[in-house]
Coordinates of C-alpha atoms in Angstrom, one line a residue:
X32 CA 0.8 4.3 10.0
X33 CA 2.8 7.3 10.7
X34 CA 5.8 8.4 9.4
X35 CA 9.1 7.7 11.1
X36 CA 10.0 11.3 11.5
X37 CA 6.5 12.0 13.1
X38 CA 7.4 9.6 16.0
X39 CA 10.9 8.3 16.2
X40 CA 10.5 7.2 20.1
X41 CA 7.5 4.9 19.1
X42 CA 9.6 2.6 16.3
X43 CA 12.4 2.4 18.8
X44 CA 10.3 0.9 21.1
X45 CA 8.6 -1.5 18.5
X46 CA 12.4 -2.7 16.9
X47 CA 13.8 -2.6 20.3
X48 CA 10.5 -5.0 21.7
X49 CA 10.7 -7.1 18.0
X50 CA 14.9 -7.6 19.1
X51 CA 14.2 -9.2 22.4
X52 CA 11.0 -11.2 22.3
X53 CA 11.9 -12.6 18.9
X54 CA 12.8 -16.3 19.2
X55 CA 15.2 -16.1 16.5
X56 CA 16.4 -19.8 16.0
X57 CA 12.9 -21.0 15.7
X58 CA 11.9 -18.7 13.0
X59 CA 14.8 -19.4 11.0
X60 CA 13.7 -23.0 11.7
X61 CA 10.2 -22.0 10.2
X62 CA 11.8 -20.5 7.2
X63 CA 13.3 -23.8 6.2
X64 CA 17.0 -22.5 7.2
X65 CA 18.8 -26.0 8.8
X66 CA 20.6 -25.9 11.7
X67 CA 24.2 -26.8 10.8
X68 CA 26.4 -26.8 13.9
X69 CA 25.5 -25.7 17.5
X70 CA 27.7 -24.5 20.6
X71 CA 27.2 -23.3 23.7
X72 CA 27.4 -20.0 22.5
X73 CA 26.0 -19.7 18.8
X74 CA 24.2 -21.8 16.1
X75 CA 25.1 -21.5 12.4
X76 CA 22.0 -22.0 10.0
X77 CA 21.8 -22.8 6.2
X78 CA 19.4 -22.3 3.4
X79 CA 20.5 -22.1 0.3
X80 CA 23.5 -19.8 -0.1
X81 CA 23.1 -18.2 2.9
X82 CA 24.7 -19.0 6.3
X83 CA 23.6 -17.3 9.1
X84 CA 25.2 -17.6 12.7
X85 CA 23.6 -16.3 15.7
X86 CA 25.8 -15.6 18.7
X87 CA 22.8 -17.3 21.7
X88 CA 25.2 -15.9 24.5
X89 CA 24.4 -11.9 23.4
X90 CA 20.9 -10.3 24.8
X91 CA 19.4 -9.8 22.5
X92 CA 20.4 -12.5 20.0
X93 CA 22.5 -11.2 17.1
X94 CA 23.6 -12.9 14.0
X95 CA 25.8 -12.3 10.9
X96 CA 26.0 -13.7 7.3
X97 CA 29.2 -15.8 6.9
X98 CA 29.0 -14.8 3.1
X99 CA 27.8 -11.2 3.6
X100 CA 29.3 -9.0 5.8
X101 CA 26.9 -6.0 5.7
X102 CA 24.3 -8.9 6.5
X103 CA 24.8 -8.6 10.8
X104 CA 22.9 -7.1 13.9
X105 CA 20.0 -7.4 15.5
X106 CA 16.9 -9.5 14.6
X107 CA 15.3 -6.8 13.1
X108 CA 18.1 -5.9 10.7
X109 CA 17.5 -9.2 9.1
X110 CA 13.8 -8.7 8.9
X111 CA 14.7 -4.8 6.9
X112 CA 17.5 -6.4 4.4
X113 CA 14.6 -9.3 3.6
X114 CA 11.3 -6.6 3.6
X115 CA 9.7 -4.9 0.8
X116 CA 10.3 -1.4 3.1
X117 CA 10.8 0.3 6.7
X118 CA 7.5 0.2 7.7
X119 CA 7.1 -3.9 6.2
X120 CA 9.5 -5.0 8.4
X121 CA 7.9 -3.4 11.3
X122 CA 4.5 -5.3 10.6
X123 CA 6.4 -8.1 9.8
X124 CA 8.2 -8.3 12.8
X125 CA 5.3 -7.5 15.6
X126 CA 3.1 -10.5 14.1
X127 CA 6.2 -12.3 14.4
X128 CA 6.7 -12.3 17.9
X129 CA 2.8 -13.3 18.4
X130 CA 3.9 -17.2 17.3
X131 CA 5.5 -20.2 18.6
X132 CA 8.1 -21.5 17.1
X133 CA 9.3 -24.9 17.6
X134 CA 12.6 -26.1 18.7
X135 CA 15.1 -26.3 16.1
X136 CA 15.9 -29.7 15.4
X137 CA 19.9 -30.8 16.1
X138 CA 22.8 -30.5 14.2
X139 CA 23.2 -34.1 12.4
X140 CA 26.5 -34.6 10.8
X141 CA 26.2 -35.4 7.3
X142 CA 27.7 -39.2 6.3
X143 CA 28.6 -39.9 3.3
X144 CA 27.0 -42.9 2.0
X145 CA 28.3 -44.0 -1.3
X146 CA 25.0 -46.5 -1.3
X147 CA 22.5 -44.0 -1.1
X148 CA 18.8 -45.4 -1.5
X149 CA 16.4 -43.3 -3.7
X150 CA 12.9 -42.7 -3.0
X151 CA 12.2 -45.0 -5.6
X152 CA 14.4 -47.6 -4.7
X153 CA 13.0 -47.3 -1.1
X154 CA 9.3 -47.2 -1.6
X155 CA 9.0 -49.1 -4.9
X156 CA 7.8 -46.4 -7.2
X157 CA 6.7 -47.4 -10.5
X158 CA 4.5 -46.8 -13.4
X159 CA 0.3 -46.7 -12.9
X160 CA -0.2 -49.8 -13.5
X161 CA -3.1 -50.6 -10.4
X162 CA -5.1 -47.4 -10.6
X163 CA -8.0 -49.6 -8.3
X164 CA -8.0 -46.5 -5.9
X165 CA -8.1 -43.9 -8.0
X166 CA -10.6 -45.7 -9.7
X167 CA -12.7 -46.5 -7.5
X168 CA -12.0 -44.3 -4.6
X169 CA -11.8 -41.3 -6.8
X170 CA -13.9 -41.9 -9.4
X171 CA -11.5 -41.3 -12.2
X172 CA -11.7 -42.9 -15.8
X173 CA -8.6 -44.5 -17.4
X174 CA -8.9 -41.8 -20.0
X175 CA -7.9 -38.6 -17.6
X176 CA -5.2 -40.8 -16.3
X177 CA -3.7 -41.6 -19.5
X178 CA -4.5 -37.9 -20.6
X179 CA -1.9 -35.6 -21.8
X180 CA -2.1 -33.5 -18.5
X181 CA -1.2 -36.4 -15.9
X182 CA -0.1 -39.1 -18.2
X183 CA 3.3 -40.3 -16.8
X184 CA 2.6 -37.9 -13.7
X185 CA 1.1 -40.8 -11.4
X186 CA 3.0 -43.8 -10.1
X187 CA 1.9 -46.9 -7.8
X188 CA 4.5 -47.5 -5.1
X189 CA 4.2 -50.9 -4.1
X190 CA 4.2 -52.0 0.1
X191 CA 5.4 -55.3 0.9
X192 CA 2.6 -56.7 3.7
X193 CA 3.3 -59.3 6.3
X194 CA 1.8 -62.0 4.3
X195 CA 3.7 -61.0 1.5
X196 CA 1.5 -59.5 -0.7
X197 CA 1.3 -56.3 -2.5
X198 CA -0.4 -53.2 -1.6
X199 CA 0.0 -50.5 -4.9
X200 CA -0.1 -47.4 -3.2
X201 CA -1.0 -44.2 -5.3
X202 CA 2.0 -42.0 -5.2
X203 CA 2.0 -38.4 -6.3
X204 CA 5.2 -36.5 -7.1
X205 CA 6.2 -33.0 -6.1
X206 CA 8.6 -31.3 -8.5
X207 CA 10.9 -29.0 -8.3
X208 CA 10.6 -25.6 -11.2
X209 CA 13.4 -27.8 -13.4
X210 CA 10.7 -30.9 -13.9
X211 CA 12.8 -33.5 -11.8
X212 CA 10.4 -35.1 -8.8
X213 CA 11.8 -34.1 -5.4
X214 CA 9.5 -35.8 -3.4
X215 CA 6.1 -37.9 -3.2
X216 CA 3.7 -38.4 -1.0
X217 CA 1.4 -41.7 -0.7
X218 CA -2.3 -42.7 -0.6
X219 CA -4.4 -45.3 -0.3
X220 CA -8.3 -46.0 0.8
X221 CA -8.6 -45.6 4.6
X222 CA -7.2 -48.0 7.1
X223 CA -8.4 -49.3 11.1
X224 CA -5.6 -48.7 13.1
X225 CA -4.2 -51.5 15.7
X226 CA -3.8 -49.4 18.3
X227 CA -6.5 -47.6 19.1
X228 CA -9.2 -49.5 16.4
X229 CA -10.0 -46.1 14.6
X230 CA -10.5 -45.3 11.0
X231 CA -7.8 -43.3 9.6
X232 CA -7.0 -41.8 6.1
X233 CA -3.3 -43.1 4.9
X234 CA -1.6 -40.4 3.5
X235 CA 2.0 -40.8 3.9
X236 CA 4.9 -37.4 3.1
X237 CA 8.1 -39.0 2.2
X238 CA 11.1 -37.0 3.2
X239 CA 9.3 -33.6 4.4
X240 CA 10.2 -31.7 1.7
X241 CA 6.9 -29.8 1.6
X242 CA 7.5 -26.9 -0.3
X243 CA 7.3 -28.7 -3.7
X244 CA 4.1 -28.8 -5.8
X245 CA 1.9 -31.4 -7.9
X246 CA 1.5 -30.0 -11.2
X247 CA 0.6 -31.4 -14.2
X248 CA 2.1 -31.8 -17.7
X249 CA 3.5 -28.2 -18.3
X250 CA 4.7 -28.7 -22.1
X251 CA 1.5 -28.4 -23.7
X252 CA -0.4 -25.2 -25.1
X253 CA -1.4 -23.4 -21.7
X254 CA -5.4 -21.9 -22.3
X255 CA -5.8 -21.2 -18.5
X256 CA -4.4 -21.8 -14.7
X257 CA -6.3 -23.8 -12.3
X258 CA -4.9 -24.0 -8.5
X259 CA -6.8 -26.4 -6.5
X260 CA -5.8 -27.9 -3.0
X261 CA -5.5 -31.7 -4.2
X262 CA -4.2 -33.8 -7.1
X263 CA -7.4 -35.7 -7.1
X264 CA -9.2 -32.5 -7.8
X265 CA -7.1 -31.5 -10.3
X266 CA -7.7 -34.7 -12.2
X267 CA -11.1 -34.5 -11.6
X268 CA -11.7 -30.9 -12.6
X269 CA -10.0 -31.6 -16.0
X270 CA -12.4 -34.7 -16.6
X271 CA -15.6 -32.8 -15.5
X272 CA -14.5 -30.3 -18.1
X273 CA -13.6 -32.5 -20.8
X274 CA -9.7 -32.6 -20.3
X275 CA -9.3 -29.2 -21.7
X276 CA -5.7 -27.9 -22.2
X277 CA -5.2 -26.4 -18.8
X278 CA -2.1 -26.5 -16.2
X279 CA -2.8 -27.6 -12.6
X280 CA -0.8 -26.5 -9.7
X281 CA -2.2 -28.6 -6.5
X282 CA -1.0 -27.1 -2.7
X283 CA -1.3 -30.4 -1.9
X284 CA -2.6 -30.2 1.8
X285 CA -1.5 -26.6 3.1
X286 CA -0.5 -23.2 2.1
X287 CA 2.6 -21.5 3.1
X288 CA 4.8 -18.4 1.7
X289 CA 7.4 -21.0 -0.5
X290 CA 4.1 -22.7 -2.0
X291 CA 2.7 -19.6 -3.1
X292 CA 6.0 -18.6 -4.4
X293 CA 6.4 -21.8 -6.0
X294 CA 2.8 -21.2 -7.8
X295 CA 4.2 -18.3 -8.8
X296 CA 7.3 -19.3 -10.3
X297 CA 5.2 -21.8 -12.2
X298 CA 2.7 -19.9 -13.6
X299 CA 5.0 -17.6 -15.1
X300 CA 6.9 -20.8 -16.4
X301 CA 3.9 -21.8 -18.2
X302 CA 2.7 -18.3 -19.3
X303 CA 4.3 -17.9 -22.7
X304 CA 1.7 -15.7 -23.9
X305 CA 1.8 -13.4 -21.1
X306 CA -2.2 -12.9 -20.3
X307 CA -3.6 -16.5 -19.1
X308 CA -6.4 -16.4 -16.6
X309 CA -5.5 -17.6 -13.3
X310 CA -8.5 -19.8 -11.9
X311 CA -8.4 -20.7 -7.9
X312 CA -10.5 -23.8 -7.9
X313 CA -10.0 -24.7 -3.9
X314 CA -12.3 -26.1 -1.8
X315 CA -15.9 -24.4 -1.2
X316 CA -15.5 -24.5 2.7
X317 CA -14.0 -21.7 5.4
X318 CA -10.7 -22.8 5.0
X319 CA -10.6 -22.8 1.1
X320 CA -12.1 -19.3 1.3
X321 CA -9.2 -18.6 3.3
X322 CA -7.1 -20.1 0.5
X323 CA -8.3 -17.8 -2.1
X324 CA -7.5 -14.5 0.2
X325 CA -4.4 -15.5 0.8
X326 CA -3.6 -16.4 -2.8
X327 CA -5.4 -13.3 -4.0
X328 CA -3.3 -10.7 -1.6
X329 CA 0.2 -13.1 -2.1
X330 CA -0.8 -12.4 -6.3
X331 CA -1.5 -8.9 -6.0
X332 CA 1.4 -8.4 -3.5
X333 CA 3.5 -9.5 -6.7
X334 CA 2.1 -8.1 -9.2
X335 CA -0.5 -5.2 -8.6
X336 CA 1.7 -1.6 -8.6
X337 CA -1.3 -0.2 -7.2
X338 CA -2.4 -1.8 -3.9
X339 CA -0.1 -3.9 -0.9
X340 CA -2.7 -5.9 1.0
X341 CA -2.0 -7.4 4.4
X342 CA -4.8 -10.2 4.9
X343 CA -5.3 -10.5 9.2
X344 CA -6.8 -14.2 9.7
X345 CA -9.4 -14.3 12.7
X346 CA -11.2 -17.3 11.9
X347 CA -13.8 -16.8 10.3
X348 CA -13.1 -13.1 9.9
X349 CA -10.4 -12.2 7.2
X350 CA -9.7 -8.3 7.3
X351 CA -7.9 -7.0 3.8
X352 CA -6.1 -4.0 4.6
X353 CA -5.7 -2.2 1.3
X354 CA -2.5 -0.4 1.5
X355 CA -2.2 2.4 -1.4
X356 CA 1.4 2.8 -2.7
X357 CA 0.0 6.5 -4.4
X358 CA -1.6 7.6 -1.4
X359 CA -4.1 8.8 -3.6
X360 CA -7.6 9.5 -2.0
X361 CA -9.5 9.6 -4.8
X362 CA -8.3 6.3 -6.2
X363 CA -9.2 4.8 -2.8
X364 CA -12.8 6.4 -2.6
X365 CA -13.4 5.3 -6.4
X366 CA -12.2 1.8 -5.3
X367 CA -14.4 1.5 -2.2
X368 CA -17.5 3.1 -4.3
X369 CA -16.8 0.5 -6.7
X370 CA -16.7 -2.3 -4.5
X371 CA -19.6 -1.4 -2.4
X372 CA -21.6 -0.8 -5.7
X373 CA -20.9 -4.5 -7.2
X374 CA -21.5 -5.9 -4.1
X375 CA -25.0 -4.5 -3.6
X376 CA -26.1 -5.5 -6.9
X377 CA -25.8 -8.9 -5.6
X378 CA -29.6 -10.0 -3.7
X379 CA -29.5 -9.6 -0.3
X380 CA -25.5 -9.1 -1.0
X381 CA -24.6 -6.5 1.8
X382 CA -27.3 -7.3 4.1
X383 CA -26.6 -11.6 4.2
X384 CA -23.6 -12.1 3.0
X385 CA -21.3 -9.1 2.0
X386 CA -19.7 -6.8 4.4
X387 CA -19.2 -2.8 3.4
X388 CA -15.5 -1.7 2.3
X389 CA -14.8 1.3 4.5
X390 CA -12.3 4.2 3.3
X391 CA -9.9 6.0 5.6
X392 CA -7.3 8.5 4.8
X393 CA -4.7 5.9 4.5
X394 CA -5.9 2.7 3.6
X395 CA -9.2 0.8 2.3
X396 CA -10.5 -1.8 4.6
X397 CA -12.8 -4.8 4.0
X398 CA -13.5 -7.0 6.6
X399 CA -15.3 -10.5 5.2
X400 CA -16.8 -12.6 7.6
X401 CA -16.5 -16.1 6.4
X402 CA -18.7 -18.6 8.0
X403 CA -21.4 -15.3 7.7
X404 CA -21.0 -15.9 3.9
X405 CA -20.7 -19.7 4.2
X406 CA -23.7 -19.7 6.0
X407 CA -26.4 -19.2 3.4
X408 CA -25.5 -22.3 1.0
X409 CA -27.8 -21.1 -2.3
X410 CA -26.0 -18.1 -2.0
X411 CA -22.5 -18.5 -0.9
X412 CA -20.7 -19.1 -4.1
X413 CA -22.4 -15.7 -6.2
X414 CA -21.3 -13.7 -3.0
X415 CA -18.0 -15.2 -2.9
X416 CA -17.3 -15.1 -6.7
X417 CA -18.5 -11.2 -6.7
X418 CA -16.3 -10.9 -3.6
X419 CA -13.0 -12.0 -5.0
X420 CA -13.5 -11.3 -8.6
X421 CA -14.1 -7.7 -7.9
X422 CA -10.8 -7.5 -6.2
X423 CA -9.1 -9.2 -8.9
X424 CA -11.1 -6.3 -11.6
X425 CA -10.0 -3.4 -9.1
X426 CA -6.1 -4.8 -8.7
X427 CA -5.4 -7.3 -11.3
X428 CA -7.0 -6.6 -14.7
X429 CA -9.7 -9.2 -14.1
X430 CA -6.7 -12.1 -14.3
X431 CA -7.9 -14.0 -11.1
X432 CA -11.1 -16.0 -11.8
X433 CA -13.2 -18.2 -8.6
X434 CA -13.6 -21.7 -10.0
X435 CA -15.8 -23.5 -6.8
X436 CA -17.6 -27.0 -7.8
X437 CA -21.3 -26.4 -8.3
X438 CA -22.7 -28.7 -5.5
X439 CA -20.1 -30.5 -3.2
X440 CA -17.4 -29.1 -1.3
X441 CA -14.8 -30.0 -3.8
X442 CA -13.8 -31.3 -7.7
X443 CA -13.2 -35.0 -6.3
X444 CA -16.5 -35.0 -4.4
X445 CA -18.5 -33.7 -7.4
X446 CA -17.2 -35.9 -9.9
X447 CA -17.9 -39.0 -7.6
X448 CA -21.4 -37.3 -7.1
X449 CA -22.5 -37.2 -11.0
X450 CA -21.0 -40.3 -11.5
X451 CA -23.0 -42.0 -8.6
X452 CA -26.3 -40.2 -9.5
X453 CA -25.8 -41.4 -13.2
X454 CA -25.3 -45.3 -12.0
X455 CA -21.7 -45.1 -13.5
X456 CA -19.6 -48.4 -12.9
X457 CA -15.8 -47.7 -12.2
X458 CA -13.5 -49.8 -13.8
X459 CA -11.3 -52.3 -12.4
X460 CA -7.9 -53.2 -13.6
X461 CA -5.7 -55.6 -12.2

């Protein structure tokens, strides 16, 4: 990218395109900002401390910070004051405009409501005390439930049917970085629906607070990190490893710029000692492949004072852009040299599964074509491991390990697998 000076005519025309094809209310909307009050001629948005006001009426739409007041302009001024840089925002700002963006929801006036219901209250919530689904839909053994890593960490939350009977649900909580539960979400083996007559999973999120995160028992003697995608594979990782002391962060069903800063917040929460591995033990299919990128670049992002990577998604093609903050040549040939080198080690590496990093002047780029990889099953997991671990050597001091399960697409499914091969009998308690 060139330099401002170089070109001052083309970044007008990019801020001045960003500025009026932005829709600005719906990606404040996506940013978890709640619309507040609405009039014909401006919106007022909240999130956190932070109240911004756009005035709809003005073309382009421009806003202002009731509690900052050098916090006003145009669209893109917001992007700049929130971006790492100049050139950031710009990036930021023309991948932007490429999305949709739903309609804001409306302005609901807050009621006060002196009997307020809690989650709990609401749904039931209680202590495991019917773990039949996770017992026998999951595979689990009393003993990881009632481990020090998700003791007290699972709950039933019991459904009232129509002939008055009790369905205990398996409720998972999300909490919040100050260990109080901020929301749950619900499951239960899978259900024929009356309309239509078709087999459906139940999973059920309470009050869409989705940002929040399943983790297990933090206050014990950290070894490692393990991310994985659900609760269920978090239990079931730490039983097929023998309940080792490890902290689990689960996305829990997507992953999105707060949950990766969430996982952040809570690795460092757990890391007393300052060097524990980070293990990314999502799912061995395309999309958790995409997982791991995106957690990798979002890590090194954070923590690397080397390297900014911007991660393009094509599905299946992710292209890394390695962004240098030294502009050092050298440093970016050694890199790529590096990389290609490990990589063609591998059997059949470059020529199956692995693409070549290429080096420009300005940036390293490394285009990985996931269902290419995917394809070639004996294979995937070495090429993928190699892959990512040789970022993580390059950028990150060998911190970020690739956990996959051996044989099945995920933790769950593997447990269940050697527990089915080896004629194991669940156990029931009622």
């Amino acid at each position: 990218m060139k330099n401002y000076s170089e070109n001052p005519e083309h970044y007008k025309q990019l801020i001045a395109q960003i500025n009026d094809e932005i829709d600005f209310s719906g990606y404040l909307s996506a940013k978890g900002y709640r619309l507040l009050k609405k009039s014909s001629g401006s919106q007022e948005f909240g999130k956190d401390a932070e109240r911004i006001v756009l005035q709809t009426k003005r073309n382009p739409v421009s806003y202002f910070n009731r509690y900052d007041s050098a916090d006003k302009g145009l669209f893109f001024k917001y992007l700049h004051k929130r971006s790492a840089n100049f050139y950031e925002a710009v990036k930021q700002g023309l991948s932007i405009i490429q999305r949709d963006y739903p309609q804001p929801p409306p302005a609901k006036v807050e009621k006060k409501n002196n009997g307020h219901i809690s989650l709990e209250e609401r749904y039931h919530i209680r202590s495991l005390i019917r773990p039949i689904y996770l017992t026998e839909g999951r595979g689990l053994s009393l003993k990881t439930l009632e481990s020090t890593a998700f003791k007290g960490r699972i709950f039933n939350a019991f459904h009232i049917n129509d002939n008055h009977g009790r369905i205990a649900n398996i409720a998972l909580p999300k909490y919040g970085l100050d260990g109080n539960i901020k929301n749950y979400t619900l499951y239960n083996k899978p259900y024929r629906d009356r309309k239509d007559g078709k087999i459906k999973k139940f999973r059920l999120y309470l009050n869409e607070r989705y940002e929040y995160l399943f983790v297990s028992n933090p206050d014990i003697e950290v070894e490692k990190v393990v991310c994985v995608e659900s609760g269920f594979d978090a239990m079931a990782h730490h039983e097929l490893h023998g309940r080792p002391n490890v902290f689990y962060i689960s996305l829990s069903g997507h992953i999105d710029d707060k949950k990766l800063e969430q996982s952040l917040q809570w690795y460092n929460k757990v890391n007393r000692s300052h060097d524990l591995p980070l293990h990314l033990a999502f799912d061995h299919d395309i999309e958790g492949m995409r997982y791991d990128l995106v957690f990798l670049s979002y890590w090194l992002n954070r923590k690397s004072n080397k390297v900014f990577i911007e991660a393009d998604w094509k599905r299946p093609v992710m292209r890394l852009k390695l962004n240098y903050l030294s502009k050092s040549v050298a440093m970016m040939e050694r890199d790529t040299e590096y990389i290609n080198d490990t990589i063609s080690n591998c059997p059949d590496g470059i020529s199956k599964g692995l693409q070549k990093a290429i080096c420009f002047r300005d940036k390293v780029v490394w285009e990985l074509d996931l269902e290419r990889i995917f394809r070639f099953p004996q294979h995937s997991r070495t090429y993928w491991r190699l892959a990512l671990e040789t970022l993580s050597h390059c950028f990150a001091h060998s911190t970020l390990k690739i956990d996959k399960s051996p044989t099945m697409k995920d933790w769950n499914e593997e447990l269940i697998s050697l527990k089915k091969k080896f004629g194991y009998q669940p156990v029931n308690l009622i």
